[in-house]
Tab-separated table of C-alpha atoms in Angstrom:
chain	number	residue	atom	x	y	z
A	1	MET	CA	55.811	145.671	45.696
A	2	GLU	CA	59.136	146.830	47.146
A	3	ALA	CA	61.980	145.749	44.911
A	4	GLU	CA	64.609	145.542	47.633
A	5	LYS	CA	62.586	142.920	49.540
A	6	MET	CA	62.382	140.561	46.558
A	7	GLU	CA	65.546	138.933	45.258
A	8	LEU	CA	65.204	138.447	41.518
A	9	LYS	CA	67.745	135.988	40.130
A	10	LEU	CA	68.664	136.240	36.457
A	11	TYR	CA	70.928	133.982	34.417
A	12	ASN	CA	73.909	136.067	33.332
A	13	THR	CA	75.374	134.767	30.076
A	14	MET	CA	78.681	136.450	30.881
A	15	THR	CA	79.203	134.498	34.122
A	16	GLN	CA	77.071	131.490	33.096
A	17	GLN	CA	75.200	131.432	36.383
A	18	LYS	CA	72.129	132.868	38.059
A	19	GLU	CA	72.836	136.069	39.946
A	20	VAL	CA	70.746	138.267	42.216
A	21	LEU	CA	69.818	141.474	40.415
A	22	ILE	CA	71.552	144.401	42.112
A	23	PRO	CA	70.895	147.621	40.179
A	24	ILE	CA	73.603	150.249	39.668
A	25	THR	CA	71.208	152.875	41.030
A	26	PRO	CA	68.885	151.547	43.778
A	27	GLY	CA	65.284	151.314	42.582
A	28	LYS	CA	66.175	151.974	38.944
A	29	ILE	CA	67.022	149.671	36.033
A	30	GLY	CA	68.583	150.461	32.678
A	31	LEU	CA	67.498	147.836	30.118
A	32	TYR	CA	68.594	147.634	26.477
A	33	VAL	CA	67.226	144.993	24.095
A	34	CYS	CA	68.272	144.504	20.474
A	35	GLY	CA	65.288	144.980	18.197
A	36	ILE	CA	64.529	143.895	14.656
A	37	THR	CA	66.104	144.640	11.303
A	38	ALA	CA	63.042	146.104	9.609
A	39	TYR	CA	62.726	144.710	6.092
A	40	ASP	CA	59.816	142.245	6.350
A	41	PHE	CA	56.993	141.134	8.616
A	42	SER	CA	58.337	139.737	11.860
A	43	HIS	CA	58.184	136.016	12.611
A	44	ILE	CA	57.440	134.282	15.891
A	45	GLY	CA	61.147	134.006	16.681
A	46	HIS	CA	61.128	137.816	16.868
A	47	ALA	CA	57.916	137.588	18.878
A	48	ARG	CA	59.570	135.319	21.433
A	49	ALA	CA	62.360	137.806	22.056
A	50	ALA	CA	59.849	140.635	22.359
A	51	VAL	CA	57.572	138.722	24.741
A	52	SER	CA	60.485	137.411	26.837
A	53	PHE	CA	61.804	140.888	27.532
A	54	ASP	CA	58.325	142.362	27.867
A	55	VAL	CA	57.782	139.866	30.711
A	56	LEU	CA	61.055	141.051	32.271
A	57	TYR	CA	59.997	144.696	31.840
A	58	ARG	CA	56.581	144.046	33.372
A	59	TYR	CA	57.989	142.050	36.265
A	60	LEU	CA	60.609	144.665	37.083
A	61	LYS	CA	57.823	147.267	37.217
A	62	HIS	CA	55.752	144.854	39.333
A	63	LEU	CA	58.662	144.682	41.797
A	64	GLY	CA	58.632	148.470	42.018
A	65	TYR	CA	61.594	149.356	39.808
A	66	GLU	CA	61.670	152.450	37.627
A	67	VAL	CA	62.759	150.992	34.290
A	68	ASN	CA	64.357	152.853	31.407
A	69	PHE	CA	63.729	150.356	28.616
A	70	VAL	CA	65.404	150.916	25.249
A	71	ARG	CA	64.742	148.728	22.200
A	72	ASN	CA	66.224	149.792	18.878
A	73	PHE	CA	65.155	149.476	15.282
A	74	THR	CA	67.828	148.687	12.688
A	75	ASP	CA	66.576	150.709	9.729
A	76	VAL	CA	69.893	150.903	7.827
A	77	ASP	CA	71.294	147.510	6.786
A	78	ASP	CA	72.349	145.370	3.823
A	79	LYS	CA	69.168	143.273	3.988
A	80	ILE	CA	66.986	146.382	3.905
A	81	ILE	CA	68.834	147.764	0.900
A	82	ILE	CA	68.590	144.458	-0.999
A	83	ARG	CA	64.856	144.140	-0.338
A	84	ALA	CA	64.221	147.791	-1.230
A	85	ASN	CA	66.076	147.375	-4.533
A	86	GLU	CA	64.000	144.273	-5.287
A	87	ASN	CA	60.836	146.280	-4.624
A	88	GLY	CA	61.997	149.431	-6.371
A	89	GLU	CA	61.476	151.242	-3.074
A	90	ASP	CA	63.476	153.736	-1.017
A	91	PRO	CA	65.284	151.766	1.747
A	92	LEU	CA	64.249	154.135	4.532
A	93	ASP	CA	60.633	154.083	3.354
A	94	LEU	CA	60.662	150.284	3.390
A	95	SER	CA	62.224	150.050	6.846
A	96	ASN	CA	59.836	152.666	8.243
A	97	ARG	CA	56.887	150.668	6.933
A	98	PHE	CA	58.049	147.488	8.626
A	99	CYS	CA	58.903	149.310	11.857
A	100	GLU	CA	55.267	150.387	11.983
A	101	GLU	CA	54.031	146.887	11.131
A	102	TYR	CA	56.185	145.513	13.950
A	103	LEU	CA	54.544	147.900	16.402
A	104	VAL	CA	51.127	146.669	15.266
A	105	ASP	CA	52.241	143.110	16.047
A	106	MET	CA	53.618	144.185	19.433
A	107	GLY	CA	50.313	145.819	20.301
A	108	ALA	CA	48.439	142.641	19.424
A	109	LEU	CA	50.812	140.623	21.624
A	110	GLN	CA	50.272	142.995	24.557
A	111	CYS	CA	53.926	144.085	24.616
A	112	LEU	CA	54.323	147.384	26.427
A	113	LEU	CA	56.002	150.174	24.501
A	114	PRO	CA	59.620	150.674	25.595
A	115	THR	CA	60.682	154.004	27.059
A	116	HIS	CA	62.696	154.696	23.902
A	117	GLN	CA	62.688	153.114	20.418
A	118	PRO	CA	65.650	154.682	18.621
A	119	ARG	CA	66.408	154.142	14.942
A	120	VAL	CA	69.860	154.006	13.384
A	121	SER	CA	69.015	156.664	10.793
A	122	GLU	CA	68.215	159.158	13.562
A	123	HIS	CA	71.488	158.657	15.484
A	124	MET	CA	74.262	159.068	12.932
A	125	ASP	CA	75.941	161.826	14.974
A	126	HIS	CA	76.193	159.570	18.041
A	127	ILE	CA	77.479	156.681	15.929
A	128	ILE	CA	80.111	158.799	14.150
A	129	LYS	CA	81.332	160.312	17.433
A	130	MET	CA	81.763	156.850	18.964
A	131	ILE	CA	83.714	155.639	15.925
A	132	GLU	CA	85.956	158.698	16.214
A	133	LYS	CA	86.697	157.820	19.857
A	134	ILE	CA	87.503	154.228	18.885
A	135	ILE	CA	89.975	155.458	16.252
A	136	GLU	CA	91.498	157.917	18.751
A	137	LYS	CA	92.125	154.998	21.121
A	138	ASP	CA	93.917	153.185	18.260
A	139	CYS	CA	91.279	150.437	18.261
A	140	GLY	CA	89.951	151.266	14.818
A	141	TYR	CA	91.556	151.943	11.445
A	142	VAL	CA	90.497	153.473	8.130
A	143	VAL	CA	90.880	151.717	4.776
A	144	GLU	CA	89.629	153.498	1.634
A	145	GLY	CA	86.661	155.113	3.377
A	146	ASP	CA	85.804	152.013	5.420
A	147	VAL	CA	86.503	151.857	9.154
A	148	PHE	CA	87.298	148.560	10.881
A	149	PHE	CA	87.559	147.641	14.535
A	150	SER	CA	90.801	145.883	15.476
A	151	VAL	CA	89.832	142.909	17.647
A	152	ASP	CA	93.495	142.416	18.584
A	153	LYS	CA	93.146	145.585	20.693
A	154	SER	CA	90.338	143.988	22.729
A	155	PRO	CA	92.000	141.644	25.270
A	156	ASN	CA	88.704	140.150	26.487
A	157	TYR	CA	87.251	139.557	23.031
A	158	GLY	CA	85.260	136.312	23.047
A	159	LYS	CA	84.563	136.257	26.788
A	160	LEU	CA	80.769	136.535	26.430
A	161	SER	CA	80.347	133.885	23.747
A	162	GLY	CA	83.252	131.666	24.729
A	163	GLN	CA	84.721	132.047	21.238
A	164	LEU	CA	88.524	132.071	21.105
A	165	LEU	CA	89.853	134.841	18.899
A	166	GLU	CA	91.828	132.448	16.720
A	167	HIS	CA	88.633	130.496	16.066
A	168	THR	CA	86.372	133.433	15.279
A	169	ARG	CA	85.209	134.290	11.839
A	170	ALA	CA	84.692	137.798	10.583
A	171	GLY	CA	82.162	139.715	12.619
A	172	GLU	CA	80.396	140.781	9.477
A	173	ARG	CA	77.376	139.705	7.470
A	174	VAL	CA	79.577	139.549	4.338
A	175	ALA	CA	82.666	137.623	3.186
A	176	VAL	CA	86.096	138.283	4.752
A	177	ASP	CA	87.747	141.468	3.448
A	178	SER	CA	91.434	141.009	2.582
A	179	ARG	CA	92.116	144.597	3.666
A	180	LYS	CA	91.528	143.654	7.298
A	181	ARG	CA	94.467	143.304	9.650
A	182	ASN	CA	92.751	140.341	11.273
A	183	PRO	CA	89.982	138.313	9.588
A	184	ALA	CA	87.868	138.790	12.729
A	185	ASP	CA	87.997	142.609	12.460
A	186	PHE	CA	84.567	144.034	11.746
A	187	ALA	CA	83.171	147.118	10.059
A	188	LEU	CA	82.361	150.222	12.064
A	189	TRP	CA	81.665	152.294	8.945
A	190	LYS	CA	81.102	151.289	5.326
A	191	ALA	CA	82.067	153.564	2.434
A	192	ALA	CA	79.152	154.588	0.245
A	193	LYS	CA	78.219	152.472	-2.760
A	194	PRO	CA	76.118	153.568	-5.757
A	195	ASP	CA	72.356	153.644	-5.151
A	196	GLU	CA	72.687	153.110	-1.399
A	197	PRO	CA	71.697	155.535	1.374
A	198	SER	CA	74.708	157.320	2.856
A	199	TRP	CA	75.654	159.965	5.399
A	200	GLU	CA	78.629	162.305	5.543
A	201	SER	CA	81.458	161.374	7.913
A	202	PRO	CA	85.125	162.248	8.540
A	203	TRP	CA	86.018	159.217	6.375
A	204	GLY	CA	83.734	160.140	3.502
A	205	PRO	CA	80.097	159.320	2.777
A	206	GLY	CA	78.857	155.957	3.991
A	207	ARG	CA	76.771	154.164	6.593
A	208	PRO	CA	77.379	152.330	9.872
A	209	GLY	CA	78.326	148.691	10.249
A	210	TRP	CA	75.779	146.494	11.986
A	211	HIS	CA	77.211	146.429	15.523
A	212	ILE	CA	78.112	150.042	16.291
A	213	GLU	CA	74.491	151.207	16.410
A	214	CYS	CA	73.678	149.399	19.663
A	215	SER	CA	76.854	150.597	21.399
A	216	ALA	CA	76.108	154.197	20.446
A	217	MET	CA	72.399	154.153	21.243
A	218	SER	CA	72.680	152.263	24.546
A	219	ALA	CA	75.372	154.703	25.675
A	220	HIS	CA	73.203	157.658	24.635
A	221	TYR	CA	69.927	156.583	26.227
A	222	LEU	CA	71.297	154.763	29.276
A	223	SER	CA	75.064	155.349	29.678
A	224	PRO	CA	78.111	153.298	28.689
A	225	LYS	CA	77.563	151.341	31.918
A	226	PHE	CA	74.070	149.970	32.576
A	227	ASP	CA	72.216	147.089	34.189
A	228	ILE	CA	70.754	144.633	31.660
A	229	HIS	CA	71.341	143.935	27.975
A	230	GLY	CA	69.070	141.422	26.254
A	231	GLY	CA	68.601	139.738	22.914
A	232	GLY	CA	68.276	136.421	21.135
A	233	ALA	CA	70.838	133.670	21.744
A	234	ASP	CA	72.073	134.044	18.151
A	235	LEU	CA	73.274	137.580	18.963
A	236	LYS	CA	75.898	136.490	21.508
A	237	PHE	CA	78.398	136.206	18.671
A	238	PRO	CA	79.269	138.274	16.821
A	239	HIS	CA	76.868	141.110	17.645
A	240	HIS	CA	77.045	141.327	21.427
A	241	GLU	CA	80.700	140.367	21.506
A	242	ASN	CA	81.420	143.244	19.157
A	243	GLU	CA	79.253	145.634	21.156
A	244	ILE	CA	81.335	144.949	24.242
A	245	ALA	CA	84.581	145.525	22.353
A	246	GLN	CA	83.360	148.799	20.813
A	247	THR	CA	81.918	150.300	23.977
A	248	CYS	CA	84.949	149.358	26.075
A	249	ALA	CA	87.232	150.933	23.468
A	250	ALA	CA	85.242	154.168	23.242
A	251	CYS	CA	84.264	154.640	26.882
A	252	GLU	CA	86.499	154.198	29.915
A	253	ASP	CA	83.744	153.472	32.443
A	254	SER	CA	81.614	150.999	30.528
A	255	GLY	CA	80.056	147.584	30.887
A	256	VAL	CA	76.829	145.641	31.209
A	257	ASN	CA	76.165	143.955	34.555
A	258	TYR	CA	73.763	141.272	33.277
A	259	TRP	CA	73.607	139.757	29.793
A	260	LEU	CA	70.322	137.933	29.094
A	261	HIS	CA	69.583	135.810	26.019
A	262	ASN	CA	66.344	134.114	25.019
A	263	GLY	CA	66.274	130.702	23.326
A	264	HIS	CA	65.287	130.076	19.718
A	265	VAL	CA	61.914	129.031	18.404
A	266	THR	CA	62.495	125.820	16.467
A	267	ILE	CA	60.458	124.110	13.779
A	268	ASN	CA	61.259	120.517	12.830
A	269	ASN	CA	64.280	120.743	15.169
A	270	GLU	CA	65.773	123.702	13.287
A	271	LYS	CA	65.986	127.322	14.391
A	272	MET	CA	63.195	129.343	12.801
A	273	ALA	CA	64.815	131.947	10.549
A	274	LYS	CA	64.052	133.912	7.410
A	275	SER	CA	67.324	132.735	5.886
A	276	LYS	CA	66.103	129.127	6.173
A	277	LYS	CA	62.632	130.015	4.865
A	278	ASN	CA	61.065	127.920	7.636
A	279	PHE	CA	59.468	130.775	9.524
A	280	LYS	CA	55.893	131.640	10.494
A	281	THR	CA	55.086	135.345	10.690
A	282	ILE	CA	53.226	136.774	13.652
A	283	ARG	CA	50.457	137.867	11.278
A	284	GLU	CA	50.190	134.377	9.832
A	285	ILE	CA	49.620	132.884	13.294
A	286	THR	CA	47.304	135.587	14.650
A	287	ALA	CA	45.094	135.279	11.584
A	288	SER	CA	43.771	132.029	13.064
A	289	TYR	CA	44.846	132.112	16.726
A	290	HIS	CA	44.152	134.787	19.298
A	291	PRO	CA	47.283	136.900	19.955
A	292	LEU	CA	46.985	136.043	23.663
A	293	ALA	CA	47.189	132.346	22.777
A	294	LEU	CA	50.406	133.026	20.843
A	295	ARG	CA	51.792	135.020	23.771
A	296	HIS	CA	50.889	132.191	26.170
A	297	PHE	CA	52.623	129.694	23.858
A	298	LEU	CA	55.755	131.860	23.701
A	299	MET	CA	55.891	131.821	27.518
A	300	SER	CA	55.204	128.096	27.818
A	301	ALA	CA	58.910	127.319	28.209
A	302	GLN	CA	61.454	129.160	30.355
A	303	TYR	CA	62.763	132.017	28.209
A	304	ARG	CA	66.300	130.604	27.867
A	305	SER	CA	65.098	127.219	26.637
A	306	PRO	CA	64.444	126.377	22.977
A	307	LEU	CA	60.743	126.402	22.131
A	308	SER	CA	59.420	123.936	19.565
A	309	PHE	CA	56.640	125.351	17.396
A	310	SER	CA	53.622	123.180	16.682
A	311	ALA	CA	49.921	123.630	16.059
A	312	SER	CA	49.091	121.349	18.984
A	313	GLN	CA	51.056	123.570	21.376
A	314	LEU	CA	49.168	126.613	20.121
A	315	GLU	CA	45.890	124.735	20.580
A	316	SER	CA	46.898	123.862	24.157
A	317	SER	CA	47.660	127.512	24.904
A	318	SER	CA	44.401	128.625	23.346
A	319	ASP	CA	42.436	126.051	25.326
A	320	ALA	CA	44.171	126.945	28.606
A	321	LEU	CA	43.479	130.659	28.201
A	322	TYR	CA	39.883	130.081	27.192
A	323	TYR	CA	39.343	128.147	30.431
A	324	VAL	CA	40.877	130.993	32.461
A	325	TYR	CA	38.732	133.662	30.817
A	326	GLN	CA	35.565	131.543	30.890
A	327	THR	CA	36.021	130.918	34.624
A	328	LEU	CA	36.489	134.638	35.297
A	329	GLN	CA	33.509	135.503	33.082
A	330	ASP	CA	31.294	132.970	34.881
A	331	LEU	CA	32.419	134.396	38.222
A	332	ASP	CA	31.692	137.942	37.069
A	333	GLU	CA	28.151	136.926	36.135
A	334	ASP	CA	27.573	135.063	39.406
A	335	LEU	CA	28.885	137.970	41.485
A	336	SER	CA	26.726	140.508	39.673
A	337	PRO	CA	23.639	140.169	41.968
A	338	TYR	CA	25.822	140.704	45.035
A	339	ARG	CA	27.887	143.733	43.990
A	340	GLU	CA	25.664	146.140	45.915
A	341	ALA	CA	25.770	144.011	49.064
A	342	LEU	CA	29.562	143.831	48.856
A	343	SER	CA	29.738	147.603	48.545
A	344	GLU	CA	27.447	148.093	51.543
A	345	ASP	CA	29.492	145.643	53.608
A	346	GLY	CA	32.479	147.949	53.259
A	347	GLY	CA	35.063	145.269	53.947
A	348	LYS	CA	33.621	144.092	57.262
A	349	ALA	CA	33.245	140.483	56.181
A	350	GLU	CA	36.356	138.306	56.310
A	351	GLN	CA	37.497	135.807	53.732
A	352	THR	CA	37.040	132.115	54.328
A	353	PRO	CA	40.187	130.350	55.644
A	354	GLU	CA	40.320	128.269	52.479
A	355	GLY	CA	40.063	131.391	50.350
A	356	LYS	CA	42.958	133.021	52.195
A	357	ASP	CA	45.047	129.892	51.749
A	358	ILE	CA	44.279	129.757	48.014
A	359	ILE	CA	45.450	133.352	47.521
A	360	LYS	CA	48.560	132.877	49.643
A	361	LYS	CA	49.599	129.809	47.644
A	362	LEU	CA	48.798	131.445	44.298
A	363	LYS	CA	50.933	134.516	45.041
A	364	SER	CA	53.741	132.539	46.631
A	365	GLU	CA	54.019	130.103	43.725
A	366	PHE	CA	53.872	132.872	41.144
A	367	GLU	CA	56.547	134.981	42.819
A	368	SER	CA	58.868	132.019	43.475
A	369	LYS	CA	58.749	131.030	39.801
A	370	MET	CA	59.235	134.551	38.517
A	371	LEU	CA	62.027	135.376	40.954
A	372	ASP	CA	63.852	132.283	39.706
A	373	ASP	CA	64.989	133.705	36.357
A	374	LEU	CA	61.456	134.451	35.123
A	375	ASN	CA	60.352	130.828	34.932
A	376	THR	CA	57.047	131.164	33.104
A	377	ALA	CA	56.862	127.458	32.195
A	378	HIS	CA	53.587	126.055	33.569
A	379	ILE	CA	52.954	129.443	35.190
A	380	LEU	CA	49.133	129.125	35.032
A	381	THR	CA	49.090	125.599	36.441
A	382	GLY	CA	49.442	124.397	40.040
A	383	ALA	CA	48.151	126.967	42.522
A	384	TYR	CA	46.631	129.069	39.724
A	385	GLN	CA	44.500	126.123	38.606
A	386	ASP	CA	43.558	125.471	42.233
A	387	ALA	CA	42.267	129.043	42.408
A	388	LEU	CA	40.156	128.535	39.280
A	389	LYS	CA	38.813	125.255	40.634
A	390	PHE	CA	37.876	126.989	43.898
A	391	ILE	CA	35.991	129.627	41.907
A	392	ASN	CA	34.101	127.035	39.867
A	393	ALA	CA	33.313	124.898	42.916
A	394	ASN	CA	31.875	127.747	44.989
A	395	ARG	CA	30.364	130.381	42.704
A	396	SER	CA	27.271	128.281	42.003
A	397	LYS	CA	26.712	127.611	45.713
A	398	LEU	CA	26.237	131.251	46.673
A	399	LYS	CA	22.433	131.205	46.523
A	400	LYS	CA	22.221	128.256	48.933
A	401	MET	CA	24.487	129.804	51.583
A	402	GLN	CA	23.421	131.634	54.730
A	403	LYS	CA	23.961	135.394	54.573
A	404	LYS	CA	27.096	135.534	56.765
A	405	GLN	CA	28.648	132.498	55.112
A	406	ARG	CA	27.781	133.866	51.686
A	407	MET	CA	29.369	137.243	52.424
A	408	SER	CA	32.637	135.579	53.476
A	409	MET	CA	32.617	133.486	50.323
A	410	LEU	CA	31.860	136.552	48.190
A	411	VAL	CA	34.827	138.396	49.665
A	412	SER	CA	37.031	135.342	49.047
A	413	LEU	CA	35.920	135.052	45.425
A	414	VAL	CA	36.486	138.763	44.799
A	415	GLU	CA	39.986	138.629	46.294
A	416	ILE	CA	40.875	135.475	44.366
A	417	GLU	CA	39.744	137.156	41.159
A	418	LYS	CA	41.985	140.134	41.974
A	419	ALA	CA	44.960	137.844	42.558
A	420	ALA	CA	44.271	135.911	39.356
A	421	ARG	CA	43.988	139.153	37.370
A	422	GLU	CA	47.242	140.472	38.830
A	423	VAL	CA	49.102	137.386	37.613
A	424	LEU	CA	47.569	137.764	34.151
A	425	ASP	CA	48.485	141.452	34.119
A	426	VAL	CA	52.141	140.880	35.037
A	427	LEU	CA	52.355	138.191	32.343
A	428	GLY	CA	50.749	140.472	29.755
A	429	LEU	CA	47.749	138.173	29.385
A	430	LEU	CA	45.159	140.700	30.573
A	431	THR	CA	43.714	143.138	28.053
A	432	THR	CA	41.517	146.231	28.372
A	433	LEU	CA	38.634	144.195	26.920
A	434	SER	CA	36.036	142.512	29.093
A	435	TYR	CA	36.194	138.762	29.698
A	436	ALA	CA	33.205	138.321	27.392
A	437	GLU	CA	34.852	140.288	24.581
A	438	VAL	CA	38.051	138.224	24.775
A	439	LEU	CA	36.031	134.982	24.766
A	440	LYS	CA	34.117	136.192	21.725
A	441	GLU	CA	37.374	136.926	19.885
A	442	MET	CA	38.757	133.500	20.772
A	443	LYS	CA	35.613	131.812	19.477
A	444	LEU	CA	35.921	133.709	16.194
A	445	LYS	CA	39.496	132.448	15.785
A	446	THR	CA	38.268	128.897	16.473
A	447	LEU	CA	35.711	129.229	13.688
A	448	ILE	CA	38.447	130.382	11.319
A	449	ARG	CA	40.566	127.322	12.120
A	450	ALA	CA	37.556	125.046	11.771
A	451	GLU	CA	36.616	126.752	8.472
A	452	MET	CA	33.066	127.120	9.754
A	453	GLY	CA	30.633	129.883	10.572
A	454	GLU	CA	28.153	130.238	13.428
A	455	GLU	CA	25.370	129.203	11.050
A	456	ASP	CA	27.238	125.980	10.213
A	457	ILE	CA	27.475	125.066	13.896
A	458	SER	CA	23.807	125.955	14.411
A	459	ARG	CA	22.864	123.518	11.638
A	460	GLU	CA	25.012	120.788	13.202
A	461	ILE	CA	23.358	121.397	16.572
A	462	GLU	CA	19.895	121.207	14.995
A	463	ASP	CA	20.836	117.975	13.190
A	464	ARG	CA	22.089	116.549	16.472
A	465	ILE	CA	18.878	117.521	18.284
A	466	THR	CA	16.856	115.854	15.528
A	467	ALA	CA	18.979	112.713	15.746
A	468	ARG	CA	18.522	112.542	19.515
A	469	ASN	CA	14.776	113.060	19.234
A	470	ASN	CA	14.730	110.166	16.766
A	471	LYS	CA	16.851	108.135	19.219
A	472	ASP	CA	19.594	107.950	16.577
A	473	PHE	CA	22.322	108.266	19.187
A	474	ALA	CA	25.025	106.970	16.836
A	475	LYS	CA	24.462	109.931	14.521
A	476	SER	CA	24.237	112.293	17.493
A	477	ASP	CA	27.595	111.079	18.784
A	478	GLU	CA	29.170	111.284	15.335
A	479	ILE	CA	28.140	114.957	15.003
A	480	ARG	CA	29.696	115.725	18.383
A	481	LYS	CA	32.899	113.858	17.479
A	482	LYS	CA	33.119	115.536	14.075
A	483	LEU	CA	32.960	118.967	15.690
A	484	THR	CA	35.416	117.977	18.426
A	485	ARG	CA	37.913	117.025	15.737
A	486	LYS	CA	37.617	120.617	14.525
A	487	GLY	CA	38.163	122.063	18.016
A	488	ILE	CA	34.494	122.691	18.802
A	489	ALA	CA	32.905	121.180	21.908
A	490	LEU	CA	29.128	120.930	22.287
A	491	MET	CA	27.783	121.395	25.801
A	492	ASP	CA	24.219	120.560	26.864
A	493	PHE	CA	22.487	122.664	29.512
A	494	GLY	CA	19.015	121.225	29.923
A	495	LYS	CA	17.310	121.674	26.572
A	496	GLU	CA	19.892	124.183	25.356
A	497	THR	CA	23.103	123.255	23.526
A	498	VAL	CA	25.969	125.740	23.288
A	499	TRP	CA	29.505	125.437	21.949
A	500	ARG	CA	32.920	126.464	23.105
A	501	PRO	CA	36.451	125.987	21.730
A	502	CYS	CA	38.324	122.869	22.796
A	503	PHE	CA	41.556	121.060	21.988
A	504	PRO	CA	40.957	119.306	18.646
A	505	SER	CA	40.739	115.572	19.194
A	506	GLU	CA	43.087	114.933	16.277
A	507	ALA	CA	45.384	117.967	16.313
A	508	ASP	CA	48.293	117.590	13.923
A	509	SER	CA	51.416	118.544	15.867
A	510	SER	CA	53.512	118.783	12.712
A	511	ASN	CA	51.196	121.306	11.056
């Protein structure tokens, strides 16, 4: 697609309104997203941020933009040091381990690798140089080996978050330091403490404060002025507010054109967070749900909206995706006998009018939702469901059609499949596996949730067949209902009974 012909509107936190994306350099986008602090397995709140900005990344590429996507790892931080000391482990070893585990989770969730994934520990020179510039501009000051940023020197401090300076608390993850000129001043550099990792600097050995890393690394990999900065809503203050202050102080021509923030994942009406111990790790969820189902769930609300976690929502996502993949698998099987004929036709046959209309509506609805601030809520409903219904209504009729009519229908079905796959691909819901392989994986996850094996279901099916043969229809129905409660639907095809995952009839939304 040609980016300049499609007007993508994004909600800019700075201006609190949707704005048409106009890149600094035509056809190119600089995108920086705050990554994780690597000291534990990531939870689904982290996953939502990753998926939200992966969708943005994919859609920008879909529109034809060349995207320089930077997502950092914080591998030097108080939380990392505390956890490493608890484990008797080197802090950098611990953070490296959880950086790698995070990448495993991202692969499972189909998140594309960013262009760059810088780590704090690898960019000390850039961080120190930026702090030096801030001090030169009289916006930072040194106290006993620590360096603080003076928020009083930042006239627009609080503009992004709407926080008035007199109402702000310290921009630190620790208690207010009495040595600060203003309680809201925040650390750029922390003097070394015993048994903590440290690096040499003009102010003595130490390590960076939390906020300076993103200013330094975004400036290095993009420039002090770039297109889009993203992160979770909780980062607006103090992290992003402090980033703006630092970068503006250090660099004359600086600024971010669009600030994007994703909403929280909530559980029992509270933000999911490690500090509240109410979180679910990505690994915990993907042990029993397919990663694509989790990704679908994370996109089930517009990215800026809060997203309430529940088992029933995950079941709905799993069920919706299974239907999509089963429809495409059934179509693939039904098209198989006609592949050679389609190849020989060489594109001579035209689509049916209805088929053309289905594709037009599917693409139009998809693009209109995505161009409106990446509105992925209900993205696979509406016209997408109409496309799947068209496939299911016509694939089984192919054998009964006249040759010319059949060829037009074949072309329509092939083109609808292409359009359906393209939507899945842009959303990150299409893998390199075949439809059949994905369906097999989803069935395995269903068995895990049901705490059953294939042999258990086979026995239930045999018991049901026996009950039906004995005209004990009450028992037959009870077996079906019992399995449905576990998310397993029995389907009869003549004398054969097969099973597929379904939405559990008594799913516990609070689980």
